[in-house]
């Protein structure tokens, strides 16, 4: 088969971040032997199949806007405050250990008949949500502390030297998702800025 669909959202920078502006599904990287990689709303993944955008253009737009934020001194001051508000690695590990202990206690209480199944399920859901939040805070702190001083030159140099994995980590800290809408503009270089709604 000449066409190869890459449906692993972590393989490329925009993967997992881009969403269809028609049905809301994730866009997946899709390439073939005869054309460049696009992000498409895939029918096989439950999407509507109506949105496609050139991967190179979308990723260039994402990178441009992320680097602009990293180079903005006002934004970086707010960023510094957010770093201080996040749990340190040690604090995070302590919180996770405490939450693990609470999960274990819930299980023991249910096994002993001290709590109902509904209480077990509700408590487990809340604890796991707290665990996910704690892990996310720890990951964000690790990413943010690695960033250079907020000058355009330093930020660009850091980005160019960073690994693909590190670049994706930084993007995921700042950009929740970008919605790609339909467009009537055809045959123009680059991406139509009116197609994109970014949620930071």
CSV table of C-alpha atoms in Angstrom, one decimal:
chain,number,residue,atom,x,y,z
A,1,UNK,CA,0.0,0.0,0.0
A,2,UNK,CA,1.6,3.3,-1.1
A,3,UNK,CA,-0.2,5.3,1.6
A,4,UNK,CA,0.8,5.0,5.2
A,5,UNK,CA,-1.3,6.4,8.0
A,6,UNK,CA,0.6,7.3,11.1
A,7,UNK,CA,-1.9,7.2,13.9
A,8,UNK,CA,0.3,7.7,16.9
A,9,UNK,CA,-0.2,11.2,18.2
A,10,UNK,CA,3.2,11.4,20.0
A,11,UNK,CA,5.3,11.0,16.8
A,12,UNK,CA,5.1,14.6,15.7
A,13,UNK,CA,5.0,18.0,17.3
A,14,UNK,CA,1.4,18.7,16.6
A,15,UNK,CA,0.2,15.2,17.5
A,16,UNK,CA,-2.3,15.1,20.3
A,17,UNK,CA,-2.7,18.9,20.2
A,18,UNK,CA,-4.5,19.5,16.9
A,19,UNK,CA,-8.3,19.0,16.8
A,20,UNK,CA,-10.9,18.9,14.1
A,21,UNK,CA,-12.9,22.1,13.9
A,22,UNK,CA,-15.9,20.2,12.6
A,23,UNK,CA,-16.4,17.2,14.9
A,24,UNK,CA,-13.8,17.9,17.6
A,25,UNK,CA,-11.8,14.7,17.0
A,26,UNK,CA,-8.0,14.6,17.3
A,27,UNK,CA,-6.1,15.1,14.0
A,28,UNK,CA,-3.6,12.4,13.1
A,29,UNK,CA,-0.4,12.5,11.1
A,30,UNK,CA,-1.0,10.9,7.7
A,31,UNK,CA,1.6,10.5,5.0
A,32,UNK,CA,2.2,8.7,1.7
A,33,UNK,CA,4.9,8.0,-0.8
A,34,UNK,CA,3.6,10.7,-3.1
A,35,UNK,CA,2.7,13.6,-0.8
A,36,UNK,CA,3.9,15.4,2.3
A,37,UNK,CA,2.6,14.7,5.8
A,38,UNK,CA,-0.8,16.2,6.7
A,39,UNK,CA,-2.8,16.2,9.9
A,40,UNK,CA,-6.2,14.8,9.1
A,41,UNK,CA,-9.5,13.9,10.8
A,42,UNK,CA,-9.4,10.2,10.3
A,43,UNK,CA,-12.6,8.3,9.6
A,44,UNK,CA,-11.1,5.1,10.9
A,45,UNK,CA,-10.6,6.8,14.3
A,46,UNK,CA,-14.2,8.0,14.5
A,47,UNK,CA,-13.6,11.4,13.0
A,48,UNK,CA,-15.6,13.1,10.2
A,49,UNK,CA,-12.8,13.1,7.7
A,50,UNK,CA,-13.5,16.7,6.7
A,51,UNK,CA,-10.4,18.4,8.0
A,52,UNK,CA,-6.8,18.2,6.6
A,53,UNK,CA,-3.9,20.5,7.1
A,54,UNK,CA,-0.3,20.4,6.0
A,55,UNK,CA,1.8,19.2,9.0
A,56,UNK,CA,4.7,21.5,8.2
A,57,UNK,CA,2.5,24.6,8.1
A,58,UNK,CA,0.7,23.7,11.3
A,59,UNK,CA,3.8,22.9,13.3
A,60,UNK,CA,5.6,26.1,12.0
A,61,UNK,CA,2.6,28.2,13.3
A,62,UNK,CA,2.6,26.4,16.7
A,63,UNK,CA,6.4,26.9,17.1
A,64,UNK,CA,6.2,30.6,16.1
A,65,UNK,CA,3.5,31.3,18.7
A,66,UNK,CA,5.2,29.3,21.5
A,67,UNK,CA,8.5,30.9,21.0
A,68,UNK,CA,6.9,34.4,20.9
A,69,UNK,CA,5.4,33.7,24.4
A,70,UNK,CA,8.7,32.3,25.7
A,71,UNK,CA,10.4,35.5,24.5
A,72,UNK,CA,7.9,37.9,26.2
A,73,UNK,CA,9.2,39.2,29.5
A,74,UNK,CA,5.8,39.9,31.0
A,75,UNK,CA,4.7,36.4,30.2
A,76,UNK,CA,7.9,35.0,31.7
A,77,UNK,CA,7.4,36.9,34.9
A,78,UNK,CA,4.0,35.2,35.2
A,79,UNK,CA,5.7,32.0,34.3
A,80,UNK,CA,8.2,32.3,37.1
A,81,UNK,CA,5.4,32.8,39.6
A,82,UNK,CA,3.7,29.6,38.3
A,83,UNK,CA,6.9,27.6,38.8
A,84,UNK,CA,7.0,28.6,42.4
A,85,UNK,CA,3.4,27.5,42.9
A,86,UNK,CA,4.1,24.1,41.5
A,87,UNK,CA,5.0,21.1,43.7
A,88,UNK,CA,8.7,20.3,43.9
A,89,UNK,CA,9.8,16.8,43.0
A,90,UNK,CA,10.2,15.9,46.7
A,91,UNK,CA,6.8,17.4,47.6
A,92,UNK,CA,5.2,15.7,44.6
A,93,UNK,CA,6.6,12.3,45.5
A,94,UNK,CA,5.4,12.7,49.1
A,95,UNK,CA,1.9,13.6,47.9
A,96,UNK,CA,1.8,10.6,45.5
A,97,UNK,CA,2.9,8.3,48.3
A,98,UNK,CA,0.1,9.7,50.6
A,99,UNK,CA,-2.5,9.2,47.8
A,100,UNK,CA,-1.3,5.6,47.2
A,101,UNK,CA,-1.8,5.0,50.9
A,102,UNK,CA,-5.3,6.3,50.8
A,103,UNK,CA,-6.1,4.1,47.8
A,104,UNK,CA,-4.8,1.1,49.7
A,105,UNK,CA,-6.9,2.0,52.8
A,106,UNK,CA,-10.0,2.4,50.6
A,107,UNK,CA,-9.5,-1.1,49.2
A,108,UNK,CA,-9.0,-2.5,52.7
A,109,UNK,CA,-12.1,-0.8,54.0
A,110,UNK,CA,-14.1,-2.2,51.1
A,111,UNK,CA,-12.7,-5.7,51.6
A,112,UNK,CA,-13.7,-5.5,55.3
A,113,UNK,CA,-17.2,-4.4,54.4
A,114,UNK,CA,-16.8,-1.0,56.1
A,115,UNK,CA,-17.7,1.0,53.0
A,116,UNK,CA,-20.1,0.4,50.1
A,117,UNK,CA,-18.9,-0.2,46.5
A,118,UNK,CA,-20.2,3.2,45.4
A,119,UNK,CA,-18.0,4.8,48.1
A,120,UNK,CA,-15.0,2.8,46.9
A,121,UNK,CA,-15.5,3.8,43.3
A,122,UNK,CA,-16.1,7.5,44.1
A,123,UNK,CA,-13.1,7.7,46.4
A,124,UNK,CA,-10.9,5.9,43.9
A,125,UNK,CA,-11.8,8.3,41.1
A,126,UNK,CA,-11.1,11.4,43.3
A,127,UNK,CA,-7.7,10.1,44.4
A,128,UNK,CA,-6.6,9.1,40.9
A,129,UNK,CA,-7.6,12.6,39.7
A,130,UNK,CA,-5.4,14.1,42.4
A,131,UNK,CA,-2.6,11.8,41.4
A,132,UNK,CA,-2.9,12.8,37.8
A,133,UNK,CA,-2.8,16.5,38.8
A,134,UNK,CA,0.2,16.0,40.9
A,135,UNK,CA,2.1,14.2,38.2
A,136,UNK,CA,1.2,16.9,35.7
A,137,UNK,CA,2.5,19.7,38.1
A,138,UNK,CA,5.7,17.8,38.6
A,139,UNK,CA,6.2,17.4,34.8
A,140,UNK,CA,5.5,21.0,34.1
A,141,UNK,CA,7.9,22.2,36.8
A,142,UNK,CA,10.6,20.1,35.2
A,143,UNK,CA,9.9,21.6,31.8
A,144,UNK,CA,9.7,25.2,32.9
A,145,UNK,CA,12.9,25.1,35.0
A,146,UNK,CA,14.9,24.1,31.9
A,147,UNK,CA,13.9,27.1,29.9
A,148,UNK,CA,16.5,29.8,29.1
A,149,UNK,CA,16.4,33.5,29.8
A,150,UNK,CA,13.6,35.4,27.9
A,151,UNK,CA,15.6,36.8,25.0
A,152,UNK,CA,14.7,36.0,21.5
A,153,UNK,CA,18.2,34.8,20.7
A,154,UNK,CA,18.5,32.5,23.8
A,155,UNK,CA,15.0,31.1,23.3
A,156,UNK,CA,15.6,30.3,19.6
A,157,UNK,CA,19.0,28.8,20.3
A,158,UNK,CA,17.5,26.6,23.1
A,159,UNK,CA,14.7,25.5,20.9
A,160,UNK,CA,17.0,24.5,18.0
A,161,UNK,CA,19.2,22.5,20.3
A,162,UNK,CA,16.4,20.8,22.2
A,163,UNK,CA,15.3,17.3,21.4
A,164,UNK,CA,12.0,16.6,19.7
A,165,UNK,CA,10.7,15.1,23.0
A,166,UNK,CA,11.7,18.3,24.9
A,167,UNK,CA,10.1,20.5,22.3
A,168,UNK,CA,6.8,18.6,22.6
A,169,UNK,CA,6.9,18.8,26.4
A,170,UNK,CA,7.2,22.6,26.2
A,171,UNK,CA,4.4,22.9,23.7
A,172,UNK,CA,2.2,20.8,25.8
A,173,UNK,CA,2.8,23.0,28.9
A,174,UNK,CA,1.7,26.2,27.1
A,175,UNK,CA,-0.8,25.0,24.5
A,176,UNK,CA,-3.8,22.9,25.5
A,177,UNK,CA,-4.9,22.4,21.9
A,178,UNK,CA,-5.4,24.1,18.6
A,179,UNK,CA,-8.6,23.7,16.6
A,180,UNK,CA,-8.3,23.6,12.8
A,181,UNK,CA,-11.4,24.9,11.1
A,182,UNK,CA,-12.4,24.5,7.4
A,183,UNK,CA,-11.0,27.0,4.9
A,184,UNK,CA,-12.0,28.3,1.5
A,185,UNK,CA,-8.4,29.6,0.8
A,186,UNK,CA,-6.7,27.4,-1.7
A,187,UNK,CA,-3.3,27.5,-3.4
A,188,UNK,CA,-1.7,30.0,-1.0
A,189,UNK,CA,1.6,29.3,0.8
A,190,UNK,CA,1.5,28.8,4.6
A,191,UNK,CA,-1.5,28.3,6.7
A,192,UNK,CA,-4.7,30.5,6.8
A,193,UNK,CA,-4.5,32.1,10.3
A,194,UNK,CA,-8.3,32.3,10.4
A,195,UNK,CA,-8.4,28.5,10.4
A,196,UNK,CA,-6.8,28.2,13.9
A,197,UNK,CA,-8.3,28.7,17.3
A,198,UNK,CA,-5.6,28.3,20.0
A,199,UNK,CA,-6.4,27.5,23.6
A,200,UNK,CA,-3.3,28.2,25.8
